[in-house]
């Protein structure tokens, strides 16, 4: 990747066909769609697994986290108070527990849960997990992470020097 490559997240330009962000521009070429960009950057920087099997596991976890995100959006976008409350309770009691329980079992199945979700080093699955807990769950204040090994994983990722530095110095945004 060239040094001038940048993720454009602050402004929409008419030339971007989908008219939405994020957009990744590399050497004058533009691509859209956040998960595609996320996976590309994971490959470019060595966070995509050591084998085809690890990459499959990572993709499975990413898709599971996408499911979690989509269910959370249903809650946050619902306008009807009664429906919103039902969706919220289902999200808190069923969706979060099912997905976090699944991720906890994946983590425990890999080195006893003291490392990362897949393989022996941090992957984009771990980064996406961290992002969901750190950022997305903030939109639903009642949501929480109670699984012990996942809590430790969250702290391991948060204490990574590059991630800690980004969290400390990043611009304040809604997302």
mmCIF file of C-alpha atoms in Angstrom:
data_model
loop_
_atom_site.group_PDB
_atom_site.id
_atom_site.type_symbol
_atom_site.label_atom_id
_atom_site.label_comp_id
_atom_site.label_asym_id
_atom_site.label_seq_id
_atom_site.Cartn_x
_atom_site.Cartn_y
_atom_site.Cartn_z
ATOM 1 C CA UNK A 1 0.000 0.000 0.000
ATOM 2 C CA UNK A 2 1.291 3.444 -0.855
ATOM 3 C CA UNK A 3 1.711 5.998 1.945
ATOM 4 C CA UNK A 4 -0.833 8.298 0.297
ATOM 5 C CA UNK A 5 -3.567 5.665 0.548
ATOM 6 C CA UNK A 6 -6.260 6.737 2.932
ATOM 7 C CA UNK A 7 -9.594 5.704 4.289
ATOM 8 C CA UNK A 8 -12.026 8.483 3.469
ATOM 9 C CA UNK A 9 -14.685 8.628 6.153
ATOM 10 C CA UNK A 10 -15.566 12.258 6.607
ATOM 11 C CA UNK A 11 -17.130 13.353 3.366
ATOM 12 C CA UNK A 12 -19.162 11.947 0.509
ATOM 13 C CA UNK A 13 -18.009 12.677 -3.015
ATOM 14 C CA UNK A 14 -20.223 12.425 -6.109
ATOM 15 C CA UNK A 15 -17.728 10.099 -7.812
ATOM 16 C CA UNK A 16 -18.312 7.385 -5.223
ATOM 17 C CA UNK A 17 -21.043 5.357 -6.831
ATOM 18 C CA UNK A 18 -22.736 4.098 -3.672
ATOM 19 C CA UNK A 19 -22.693 7.557 -2.107
ATOM 20 C CA UNK A 20 -21.719 6.239 1.308
ATOM 21 C CA UNK A 21 -18.718 5.717 3.553
ATOM 22 C CA UNK A 22 -16.397 4.128 4.297
ATOM 23 C CA UNK A 23 -14.333 4.375 1.153
ATOM 24 C CA UNK A 24 -10.793 3.109 0.721
ATOM 25 C CA UNK A 25 -8.599 4.712 -1.899
ATOM 26 C CA UNK A 26 -5.376 2.926 -2.830
ATOM 27 C CA UNK A 27 -3.208 4.248 -5.648
ATOM 28 C CA UNK A 28 -6.122 6.225 -7.068
ATOM 29 C CA UNK A 29 -8.464 3.223 -7.054
ATOM 30 C CA UNK A 30 -11.577 3.355 -4.910
ATOM 31 C CA UNK A 31 -13.509 0.566 -3.227
ATOM 32 C CA UNK A 32 -16.486 0.739 -0.896
ATOM 33 C CA UNK A 33 -18.115 -1.580 1.665
ATOM 34 C CA UNK A 34 -16.737 -1.684 5.182
ATOM 35 C CA UNK A 35 -16.308 -5.439 5.571
ATOM 36 C CA UNK A 36 -14.451 -5.735 2.247
ATOM 37 C CA UNK A 37 -12.154 -2.909 3.297
ATOM 38 C CA UNK A 38 -11.716 -4.475 6.731
ATOM 39 C CA UNK A 39 -10.731 -7.850 5.260
ATOM 40 C CA UNK A 40 -8.406 -6.230 2.707
ATOM 41 C CA UNK A 41 -6.583 -4.292 5.414
ATOM 42 C CA UNK A 42 -6.394 -7.452 7.509
ATOM 43 C CA UNK A 43 -4.660 -9.250 4.647
ATOM 44 C CA UNK A 44 -2.366 -6.295 3.939
ATOM 45 C CA UNK A 45 -1.200 -6.047 7.541
ATOM 46 C CA UNK A 46 -1.080 -9.741 8.466
ATOM 47 C CA UNK A 47 -4.225 -10.039 10.583
ATOM 48 C CA UNK A 48 -6.022 -12.567 8.386
ATOM 49 C CA UNK A 49 -4.812 -15.911 9.730
ATOM 50 C CA UNK A 50 -1.991 -18.277 8.923
ATOM 51 C CA UNK A 51 -3.920 -20.842 6.862
ATOM 52 C CA UNK A 52 -7.075 -21.307 4.845
ATOM 53 C CA UNK A 53 -8.682 -22.953 7.877
ATOM 54 C CA UNK A 54 -7.863 -19.983 10.118
ATOM 55 C CA UNK A 55 -9.201 -17.585 7.477
ATOM 56 C CA UNK A 56 -12.439 -19.595 7.351
ATOM 57 C CA UNK A 57 -12.740 -19.419 11.143
ATOM 58 C CA UNK A 58 -12.072 -15.678 11.054
ATOM 59 C CA UNK A 59 -14.722 -15.164 8.372
ATOM 60 C CA UNK A 60 -17.215 -17.180 10.416
ATOM 61 C CA UNK A 61 -16.598 -15.014 13.479
ATOM 62 C CA UNK A 62 -16.877 -11.821 11.425
ATOM 63 C CA UNK A 63 -20.219 -12.964 10.000
ATOM 64 C CA UNK A 64 -21.414 -13.847 13.512
ATOM 65 C CA UNK A 65 -20.466 -10.354 14.684
ATOM 66 C CA UNK A 66 -22.298 -8.917 11.665
ATOM 67 C CA UNK A 67 -25.395 -10.771 12.894
ATOM 68 C CA UNK A 68 -24.918 -9.173 16.314
ATOM 69 C CA UNK A 69 -24.573 -5.739 14.722
ATOM 70 C CA UNK A 70 -27.692 -6.212 12.594
ATOM 71 C CA UNK A 71 -29.754 -7.271 15.612
ATOM 72 C CA UNK A 72 -28.521 -4.233 17.542
ATOM 73 C CA UNK A 73 -29.525 -1.966 14.680
ATOM 74 C CA UNK A 74 -33.060 -3.333 14.823
ATOM 75 C CA UNK A 75 -33.254 -2.184 18.434
ATOM 76 C CA UNK A 76 -31.738 1.249 17.888
ATOM 77 C CA UNK A 77 -33.838 2.030 14.811
ATOM 78 C CA UNK A 78 -37.227 0.925 16.135
ATOM 79 C CA UNK A 79 -39.516 3.906 16.713
ATOM 80 C CA UNK A 80 -42.454 2.154 18.420
ATOM 81 C CA UNK A 81 -41.661 2.086 22.162
ATOM 82 C CA UNK A 82 -43.407 -1.232 22.845
ATOM 83 C CA UNK A 83 -41.745 -3.002 19.916
ATOM 84 C CA UNK A 84 -38.407 -1.425 20.819
ATOM 85 C CA UNK A 85 -38.625 -2.782 24.375
ATOM 86 C CA UNK A 86 -39.394 -6.303 23.110
ATOM 87 C CA UNK A 87 -36.514 -6.134 20.650
ATOM 88 C CA UNK A 88 -34.211 -4.817 23.382
ATOM 89 C CA UNK A 89 -35.093 -7.599 25.813
ATOM 90 C CA UNK A 90 -34.588 -10.223 23.099
ATOM 91 C CA UNK A 91 -31.257 -8.627 22.195
ATOM 92 C CA UNK A 92 -30.048 -8.543 25.801
ATOM 93 C CA UNK A 93 -31.347 -11.917 26.966
ATOM 94 C CA UNK A 94 -31.130 -14.032 23.823
ATOM 95 C CA UNK A 95 -28.977 -12.534 21.068
ATOM 96 C CA UNK A 96 -26.054 -11.244 23.162
ATOM 97 C CA UNK A 97 -25.926 -14.322 25.358
ATOM 98 C CA UNK A 98 -26.085 -16.701 22.368
ATOM 99 C CA UNK A 99 -23.432 -14.894 20.345
ATOM 100 C CA UNK A 100 -21.115 -14.091 23.247
ATOM 101 C CA UNK A 101 -21.552 -17.659 24.520
ATOM 102 C CA UNK A 102 -20.564 -18.952 21.089
ATOM 103 C CA UNK A 103 -17.522 -16.668 20.952
ATOM 104 C CA UNK A 104 -16.515 -17.656 24.484
ATOM 105 C CA UNK A 105 -16.585 -21.331 23.454
ATOM 106 C CA UNK A 106 -14.482 -20.553 20.358
ATOM 107 C CA UNK A 107 -11.981 -18.660 22.496
ATOM 108 C CA UNK A 108 -11.766 -21.387 25.148
ATOM 109 C CA UNK A 109 -11.286 -23.958 22.376
ATOM 110 C CA UNK A 110 -8.192 -22.072 21.208
ATOM 111 C CA UNK A 111 -5.354 -22.407 23.719
ATOM 112 C CA UNK A 112 -7.770 -22.559 26.667
ATOM 113 C CA UNK A 113 -9.035 -19.027 26.057
ATOM 114 C CA UNK A 114 -5.851 -17.255 27.089
ATOM 115 C CA UNK A 115 -4.880 -16.092 23.602
ATOM 116 C CA UNK A 116 -7.006 -14.987 20.713
ATOM 117 C CA UNK A 117 -10.144 -16.158 18.941
ATOM 118 C CA UNK A 118 -8.242 -17.845 16.101
ATOM 119 C CA UNK A 119 -4.642 -18.989 15.966
ATOM 120 C CA UNK A 120 -1.761 -17.727 18.054
ATOM 121 C CA UNK A 121 -1.879 -14.019 17.202
ATOM 122 C CA UNK A 122 -4.407 -11.214 16.981
ATOM 123 C CA UNK A 123 -6.591 -11.336 13.888
ATOM 124 C CA UNK A 124 -9.276 -9.182 12.345
ATOM 125 C CA UNK A 125 -11.786 -11.385 14.194
ATOM 126 C CA UNK A 126 -10.341 -10.161 17.507
ATOM 127 C CA UNK A 127 -10.287 -6.563 16.306
ATOM 128 C CA UNK A 128 -13.894 -6.741 15.132
ATOM 129 C CA UNK A 129 -14.926 -8.343 18.434
ATOM 130 C CA UNK A 130 -13.197 -5.512 20.306
ATOM 131 C CA UNK A 131 -14.877 -2.898 18.110
ATOM 132 C CA UNK A 132 -18.308 -4.385 18.723
ATOM 133 C CA UNK A 133 -17.839 -4.410 22.479
ATOM 134 C CA UNK A 134 -16.061 -1.055 22.709
ATOM 135 C CA UNK A 135 -18.094 0.978 20.235
ATOM 136 C CA UNK A 136 -21.316 -0.684 19.147
ATOM 137 C CA UNK A 137 -22.526 -1.877 22.526
ATOM 138 C CA UNK A 138 -22.257 1.729 23.659
ATOM 139 C CA UNK A 139 -25.341 2.482 21.590
ATOM 140 C CA UNK A 140 -27.345 0.139 23.822
ATOM 141 C CA UNK A 141 -26.390 1.084 27.400
ATOM 142 C CA UNK A 142 -28.063 -1.999 28.912
ATOM 143 C CA UNK A 143 -25.873 -4.319 26.821
ATOM 144 C CA UNK A 144 -22.927 -5.896 28.586
ATOM 145 C CA UNK A 145 -20.219 -8.484 28.245
ATOM 146 C CA UNK A 146 -20.243 -11.012 31.095
ATOM 147 C CA UNK A 147 -18.285 -13.944 29.664
ATOM 148 C CA UNK A 148 -15.027 -14.165 31.666
ATOM 149 C CA UNK A 149 -12.609 -15.201 28.916
ATOM 150 C CA UNK A 150 -14.101 -12.676 26.481
ATOM 151 C CA UNK A 151 -13.662 -9.950 29.101
ATOM 152 C CA UNK A 152 -9.982 -10.871 29.369
ATOM 153 C CA UNK A 153 -9.657 -10.938 25.565
ATOM 154 C CA UNK A 154 -11.222 -7.478 25.405
ATOM 155 C CA UNK A 155 -8.632 -6.191 27.904
ATOM 156 C CA UNK A 156 -5.748 -7.881 26.026
ATOM 157 C CA UNK A 157 -6.781 -6.184 22.801
ATOM 158 C CA UNK A 158 -7.391 -2.837 24.509
ATOM 159 C CA UNK A 159 -3.894 -2.933 26.024
ATOM 160 C CA UNK A 160 -2.192 -3.598 22.676
ATOM 161 C CA UNK A 161 0.126 -0.568 22.272
ATOM 162 C CA UNK A 162 -1.143 0.400 18.816
ATOM 163 C CA UNK A 163 -4.802 0.033 19.782
ATOM 164 C CA UNK A 164 -4.306 1.826 23.108
ATOM 165 C CA UNK A 165 -2.556 4.663 21.264
ATOM 166 C CA UNK A 166 -5.374 4.934 18.740
ATOM 167 C CA UNK A 167 -8.017 4.973 21.467
ATOM 168 C CA UNK A 168 -6.136 7.705 23.300
ATOM 169 C CA UNK A 169 -5.524 9.937 20.278
ATOM 170 C CA UNK A 170 -8.365 9.272 17.858
ATOM 171 C CA UNK A 171 -10.772 12.028 16.945
ATOM 172 C CA UNK A 172 -14.033 12.078 18.862
ATOM 173 C CA UNK A 173 -16.777 10.775 16.570
ATOM 174 C CA UNK A 174 -20.109 9.046 16.962
ATOM 175 C CA UNK A 175 -18.629 5.824 15.603
#
